[in-house]
Coordinates of C-alpha atoms and ligand atoms in Angstrom, one line a residue:
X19 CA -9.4 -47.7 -36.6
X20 CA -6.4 -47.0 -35.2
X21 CA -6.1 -45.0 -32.3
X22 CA -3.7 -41.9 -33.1
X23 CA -1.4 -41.0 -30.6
X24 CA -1.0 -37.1 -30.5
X25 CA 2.4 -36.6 -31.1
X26 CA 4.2 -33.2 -33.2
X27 CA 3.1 -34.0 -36.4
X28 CA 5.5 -36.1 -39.0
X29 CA 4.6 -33.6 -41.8
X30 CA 3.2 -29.9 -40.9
X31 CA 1.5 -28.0 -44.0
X32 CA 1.3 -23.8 -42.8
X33 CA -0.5 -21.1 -44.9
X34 CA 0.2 -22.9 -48.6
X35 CA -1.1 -20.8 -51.3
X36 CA -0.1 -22.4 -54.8
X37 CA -1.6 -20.2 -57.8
X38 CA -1.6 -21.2 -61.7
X39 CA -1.5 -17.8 -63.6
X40 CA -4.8 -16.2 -61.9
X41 CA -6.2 -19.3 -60.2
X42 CA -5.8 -19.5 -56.4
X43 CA -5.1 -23.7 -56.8
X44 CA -4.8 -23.8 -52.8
X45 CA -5.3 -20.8 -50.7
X46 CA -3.5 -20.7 -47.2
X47 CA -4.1 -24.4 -46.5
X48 CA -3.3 -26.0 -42.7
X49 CA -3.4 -29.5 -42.5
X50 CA -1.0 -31.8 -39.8
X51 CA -0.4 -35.3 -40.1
X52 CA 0.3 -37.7 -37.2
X53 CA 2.9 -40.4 -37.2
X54 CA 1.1 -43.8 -38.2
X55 CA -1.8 -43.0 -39.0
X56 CA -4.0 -42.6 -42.6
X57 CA -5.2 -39.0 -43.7
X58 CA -7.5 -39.0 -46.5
X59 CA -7.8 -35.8 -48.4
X60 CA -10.7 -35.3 -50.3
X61 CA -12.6 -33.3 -51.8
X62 CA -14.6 -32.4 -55.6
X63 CA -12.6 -32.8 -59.1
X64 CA -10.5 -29.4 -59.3
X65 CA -10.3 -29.0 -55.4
X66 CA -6.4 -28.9 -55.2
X67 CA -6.0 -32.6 -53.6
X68 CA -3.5 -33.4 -56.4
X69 CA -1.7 -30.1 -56.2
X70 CA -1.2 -30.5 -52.2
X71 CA 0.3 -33.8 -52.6
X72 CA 2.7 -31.9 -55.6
X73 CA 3.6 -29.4 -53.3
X74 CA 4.9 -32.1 -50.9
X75 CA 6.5 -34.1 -53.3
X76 CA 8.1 -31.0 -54.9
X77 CA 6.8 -31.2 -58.6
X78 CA 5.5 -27.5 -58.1
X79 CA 6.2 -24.6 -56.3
X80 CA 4.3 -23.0 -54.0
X81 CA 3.8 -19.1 -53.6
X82 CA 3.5 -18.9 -50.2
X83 CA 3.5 -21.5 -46.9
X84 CA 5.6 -23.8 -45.1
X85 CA 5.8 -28.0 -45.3
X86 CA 8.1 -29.4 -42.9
X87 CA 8.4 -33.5 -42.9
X88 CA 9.8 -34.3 -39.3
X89 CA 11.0 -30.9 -38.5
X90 CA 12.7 -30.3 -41.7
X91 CA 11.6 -27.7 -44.1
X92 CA 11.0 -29.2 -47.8
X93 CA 10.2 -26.4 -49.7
X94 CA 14.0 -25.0 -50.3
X95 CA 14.8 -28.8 -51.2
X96 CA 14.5 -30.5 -54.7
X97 CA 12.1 -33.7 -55.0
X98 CA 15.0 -36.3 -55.1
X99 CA 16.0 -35.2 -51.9
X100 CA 12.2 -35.3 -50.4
X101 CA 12.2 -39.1 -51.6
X102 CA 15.8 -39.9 -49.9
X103 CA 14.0 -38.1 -46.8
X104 CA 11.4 -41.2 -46.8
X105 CA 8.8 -39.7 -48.7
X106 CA 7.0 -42.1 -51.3
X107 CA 3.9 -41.4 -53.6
X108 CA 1.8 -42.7 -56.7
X109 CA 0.4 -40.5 -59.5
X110 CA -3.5 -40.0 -60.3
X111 CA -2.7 -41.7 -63.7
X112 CA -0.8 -45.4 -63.1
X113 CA 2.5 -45.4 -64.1
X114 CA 3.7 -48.5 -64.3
X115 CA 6.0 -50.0 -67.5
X116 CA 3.6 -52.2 -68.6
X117 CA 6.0 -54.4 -71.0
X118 CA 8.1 -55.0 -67.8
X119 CA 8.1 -57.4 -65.5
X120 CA 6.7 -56.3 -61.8
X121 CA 10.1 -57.2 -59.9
X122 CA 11.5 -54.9 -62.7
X123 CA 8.7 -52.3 -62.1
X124 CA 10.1 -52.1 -58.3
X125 CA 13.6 -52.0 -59.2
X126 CA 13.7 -48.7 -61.7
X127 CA 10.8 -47.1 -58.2
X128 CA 14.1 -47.4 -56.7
X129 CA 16.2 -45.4 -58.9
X130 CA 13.8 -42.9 -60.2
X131 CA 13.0 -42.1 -56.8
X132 CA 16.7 -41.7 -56.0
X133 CA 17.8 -40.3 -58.7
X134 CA 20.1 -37.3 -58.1
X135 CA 19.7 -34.8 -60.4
X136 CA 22.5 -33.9 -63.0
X137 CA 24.2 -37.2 -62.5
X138 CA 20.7 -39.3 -63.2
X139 CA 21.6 -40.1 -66.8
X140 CA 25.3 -41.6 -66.2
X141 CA 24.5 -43.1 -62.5
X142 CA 23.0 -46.2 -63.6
X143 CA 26.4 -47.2 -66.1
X144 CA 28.2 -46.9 -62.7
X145 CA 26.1 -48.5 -60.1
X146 CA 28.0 -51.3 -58.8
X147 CA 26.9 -55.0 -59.1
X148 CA 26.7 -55.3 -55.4
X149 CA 24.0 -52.0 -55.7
X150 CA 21.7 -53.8 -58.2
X151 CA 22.0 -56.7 -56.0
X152 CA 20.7 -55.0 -53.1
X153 CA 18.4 -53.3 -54.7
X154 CA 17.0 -56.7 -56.4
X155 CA 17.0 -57.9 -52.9
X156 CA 14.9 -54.9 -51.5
X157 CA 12.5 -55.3 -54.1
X158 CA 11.5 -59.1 -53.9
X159 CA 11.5 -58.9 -50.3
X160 CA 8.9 -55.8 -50.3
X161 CA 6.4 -58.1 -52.6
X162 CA 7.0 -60.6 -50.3
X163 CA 6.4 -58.2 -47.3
X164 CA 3.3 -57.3 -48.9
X165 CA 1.9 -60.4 -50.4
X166 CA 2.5 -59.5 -53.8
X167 CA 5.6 -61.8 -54.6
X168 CA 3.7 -64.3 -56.7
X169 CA 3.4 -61.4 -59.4
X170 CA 7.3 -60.9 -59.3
X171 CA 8.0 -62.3 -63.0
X172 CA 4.9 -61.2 -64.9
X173 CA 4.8 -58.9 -67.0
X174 CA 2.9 -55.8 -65.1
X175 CA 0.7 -54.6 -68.5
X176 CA -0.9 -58.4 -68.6
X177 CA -1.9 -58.4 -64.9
X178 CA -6.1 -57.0 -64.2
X179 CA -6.4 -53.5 -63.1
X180 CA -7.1 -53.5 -59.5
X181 CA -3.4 -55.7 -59.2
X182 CA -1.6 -53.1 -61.1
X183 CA -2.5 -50.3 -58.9
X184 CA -1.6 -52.5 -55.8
X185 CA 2.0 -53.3 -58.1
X186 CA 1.8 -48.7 -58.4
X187 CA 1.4 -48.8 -54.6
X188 CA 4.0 -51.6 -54.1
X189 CA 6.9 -49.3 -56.1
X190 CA 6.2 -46.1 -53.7
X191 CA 6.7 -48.7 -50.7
X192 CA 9.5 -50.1 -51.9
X193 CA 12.1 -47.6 -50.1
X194 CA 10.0 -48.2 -47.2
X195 CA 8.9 -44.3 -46.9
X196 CA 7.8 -43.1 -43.6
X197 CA 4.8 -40.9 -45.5
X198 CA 3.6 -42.4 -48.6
X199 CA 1.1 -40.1 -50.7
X200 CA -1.7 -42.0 -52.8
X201 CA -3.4 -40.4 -55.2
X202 CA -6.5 -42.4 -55.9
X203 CA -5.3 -45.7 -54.9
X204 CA -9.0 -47.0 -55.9
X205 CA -9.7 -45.3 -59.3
X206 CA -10.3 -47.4 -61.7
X207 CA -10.5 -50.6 -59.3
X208 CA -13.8 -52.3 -59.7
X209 CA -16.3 -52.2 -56.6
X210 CA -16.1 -55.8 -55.3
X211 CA -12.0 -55.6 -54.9
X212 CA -12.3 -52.0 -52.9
X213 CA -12.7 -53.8 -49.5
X214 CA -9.5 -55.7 -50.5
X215 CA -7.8 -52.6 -51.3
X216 CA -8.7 -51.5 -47.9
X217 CA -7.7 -54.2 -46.2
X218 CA -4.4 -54.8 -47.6
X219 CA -3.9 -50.6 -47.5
X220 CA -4.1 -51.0 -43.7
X221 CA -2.1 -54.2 -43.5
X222 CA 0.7 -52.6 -45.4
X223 CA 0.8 -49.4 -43.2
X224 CA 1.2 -51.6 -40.4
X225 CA 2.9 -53.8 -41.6
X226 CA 5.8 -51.6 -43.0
X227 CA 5.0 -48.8 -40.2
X228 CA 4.2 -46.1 -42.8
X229 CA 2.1 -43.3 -42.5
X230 CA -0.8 -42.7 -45.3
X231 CA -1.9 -39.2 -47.0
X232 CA -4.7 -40.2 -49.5
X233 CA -6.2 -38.6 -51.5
X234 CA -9.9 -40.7 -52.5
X235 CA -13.3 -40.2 -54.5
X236 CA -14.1 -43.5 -52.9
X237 CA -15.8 -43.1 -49.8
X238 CA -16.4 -47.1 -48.9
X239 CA -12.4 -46.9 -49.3
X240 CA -12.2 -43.8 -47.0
X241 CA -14.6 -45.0 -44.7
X242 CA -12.9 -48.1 -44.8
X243 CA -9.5 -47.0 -44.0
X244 CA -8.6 -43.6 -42.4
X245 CA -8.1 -42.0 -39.2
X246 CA -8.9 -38.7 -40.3
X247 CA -10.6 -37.2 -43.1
X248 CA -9.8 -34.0 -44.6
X249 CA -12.4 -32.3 -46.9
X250 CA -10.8 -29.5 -49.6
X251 CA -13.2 -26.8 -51.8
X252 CA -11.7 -24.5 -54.2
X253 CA -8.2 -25.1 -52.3
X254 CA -9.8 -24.2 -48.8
X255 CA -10.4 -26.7 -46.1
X256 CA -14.5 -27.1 -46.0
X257 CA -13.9 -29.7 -42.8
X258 CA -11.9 -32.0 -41.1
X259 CA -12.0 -34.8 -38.3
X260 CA -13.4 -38.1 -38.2
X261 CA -14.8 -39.8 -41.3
X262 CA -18.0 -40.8 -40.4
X263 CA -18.7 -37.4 -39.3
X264 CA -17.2 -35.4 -41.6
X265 CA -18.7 -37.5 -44.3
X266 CA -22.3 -36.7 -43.5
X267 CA -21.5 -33.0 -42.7
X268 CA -24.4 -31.6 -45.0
X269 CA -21.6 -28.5 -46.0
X270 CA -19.6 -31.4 -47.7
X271 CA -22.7 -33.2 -49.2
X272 CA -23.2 -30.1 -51.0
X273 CA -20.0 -29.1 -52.0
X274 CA -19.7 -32.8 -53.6
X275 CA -22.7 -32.8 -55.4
X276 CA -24.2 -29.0 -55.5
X277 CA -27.1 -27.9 -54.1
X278 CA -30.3 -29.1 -56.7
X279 CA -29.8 -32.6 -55.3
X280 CA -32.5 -34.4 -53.7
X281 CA -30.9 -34.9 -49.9
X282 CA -31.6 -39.1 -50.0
X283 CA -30.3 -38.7 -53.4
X284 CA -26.9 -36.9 -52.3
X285 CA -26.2 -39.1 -49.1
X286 CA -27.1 -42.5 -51.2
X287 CA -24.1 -40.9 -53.8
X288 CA -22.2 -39.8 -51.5
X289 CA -22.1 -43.7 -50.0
X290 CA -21.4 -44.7 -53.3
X291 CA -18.2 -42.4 -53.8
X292 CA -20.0 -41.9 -57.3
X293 CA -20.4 -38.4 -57.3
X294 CA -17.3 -37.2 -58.9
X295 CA -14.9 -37.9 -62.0
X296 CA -12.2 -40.6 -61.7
X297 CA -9.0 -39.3 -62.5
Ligands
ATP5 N1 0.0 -27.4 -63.7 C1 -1.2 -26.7 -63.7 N2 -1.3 -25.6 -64.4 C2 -2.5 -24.9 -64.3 N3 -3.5 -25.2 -63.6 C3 -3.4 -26.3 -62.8 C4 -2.3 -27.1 -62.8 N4 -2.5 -28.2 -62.0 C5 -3.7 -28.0 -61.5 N5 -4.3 -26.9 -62.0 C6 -5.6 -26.4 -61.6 O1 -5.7 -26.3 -60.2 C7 -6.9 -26.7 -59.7 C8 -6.7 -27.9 -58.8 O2 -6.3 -29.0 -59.5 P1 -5.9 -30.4 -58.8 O3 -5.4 -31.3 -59.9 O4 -5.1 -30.2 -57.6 O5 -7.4 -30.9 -58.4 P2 -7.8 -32.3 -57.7 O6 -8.5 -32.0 -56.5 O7 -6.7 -33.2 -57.7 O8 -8.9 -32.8 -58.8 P3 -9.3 -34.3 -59.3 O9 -10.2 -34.9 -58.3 O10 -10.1 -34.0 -60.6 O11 -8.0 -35.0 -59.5 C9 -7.8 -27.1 -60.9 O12 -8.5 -26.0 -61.3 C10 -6.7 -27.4 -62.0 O13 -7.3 -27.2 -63.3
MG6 MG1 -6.3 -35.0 -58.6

């Protein structure tokens, strides 16, 4: 693991409270995140680990709270301008282009994540040559930076699963963010390729000197890779700290996996990361 260094924190969440209609989605969440290291969020289906990472991003609006990434408040400001702050992220559901080629798949990361509103539809008929240049340039050399370049010319739908999600992780690095946000990096990955997942996840945040928020139903993955763990219930924070013990915190155990469990049963799914829904 690697050994935090208490700093102020890169991204500071106060009080949110994001409600859909009558449901309380999050209610008056506090979470901090340190400079390098990997926070996992996690937490049952329907928790609100997907709508705290919207919140960041800016895809929703919150009711109430305060995020502020390095000292700068990001709820006033649209998403665009949280990417071009050095914010990245992935969706739940891979979004790739899977007719295009993986090179190609980086390139359009870079201008969807730049894009600036109003002017998004025009922008790319005026980019320069020497723009697309650089922006070719940036994204062969972050496949090479992460190990990926030998999948630069196929085609990103023909390429097995667990590579595709590395390829979704590779377009939210690409503008080399200083807080990337995963959301379920492993789903979908099959079991054996999770502790390569893991490793490269780790290599890449050092690698690229990024700071993780994940959110995970994998708990070998989690286990495997973060600093910190945060657990989430009905958009309230059940527990937080250290995986290991967090992870065997018998509140947590029951939130994941209800009560009627038998307790070998629930720590043997709980191991397994098997005791939810993949989204
Ligand atoms: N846009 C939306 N409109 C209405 N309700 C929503 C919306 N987004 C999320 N919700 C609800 O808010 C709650 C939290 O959802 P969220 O997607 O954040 O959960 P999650 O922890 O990411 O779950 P999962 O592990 O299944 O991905 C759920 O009850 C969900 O149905
Ligand atoms: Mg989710």
């Amino acid at each position: 693991m690697t050994e935090v260094v208490q700093a102020s924190p890169l991204l500071e969440i106060h009080n949110l409270t994001v409600r859909f209609g009558g449901l309380v989605a999050i209610n008056a969440l506090d979470l901090q995140i340190v400079e390098g290291e990997i926070f996992a969020l996690v937490g049952p289906n329907g928790a609100g680990k997907t709508t705290v990472l919207n919140s960041i991003s800016g895809l929703i609006k919150p009711a109430v709270g305060t995020i502020q990434f390095a000292g700068q408040e990001l709820l006033s400001l649209p998403a665009h301008r949280r990417a071009s702050l050095g914010i990245g992220r992935t969706f739940q559901q891979l979004q790739l282009f899977s007719s295009m080629t993986v090179l190609d798949n980086l390139l359009t990361a870079q201008h969807t994540q730049l894009q600036t509103g109003i002017l998004s539809g025009v922008l790319p008929f005026w980019r320069s040559k020497r723009e697309d240049a650089s922006a070719r340039q940036r994204a062969l050399e972050t496949l090479v930076q992460l190990g990926l370049d030998s999948y630069a010319q196929r085609i990103a739908g023909s390429l097995p699963f667990g590579i595709q999600k590395l390829i979704g992780v590779a377009r939210a690095l690409v503008l080399h963010p200083r807080l990337v946000l995963l959301d379920e990096p492993a789903a979908g990955v099959p079991p054996q390729e999770v502790q390569e997942l893991a490793t490269r996840l780790r290599f890449w945040q050092k690698e690229l000197s990024t700071t993780l928020l994940l959110i995970e139903h994998n708990m070998r993955l989690v286990q495997a890779v973060a600093d910190r763990v945060c657990v989430l219930d009905y958009g309230s924070k059940l527990a937080e700290g250290e995986p290991r013990t967090v992870l065997s915190n018998p509140a947590v155990l029951t939130a994941y996996l209800g009560s009627g469990a038998s307790k070998k049963t629930q720590q043997e799914q709980a191991a397994e990361g098997i005791s939810h829904v993949e989204g």
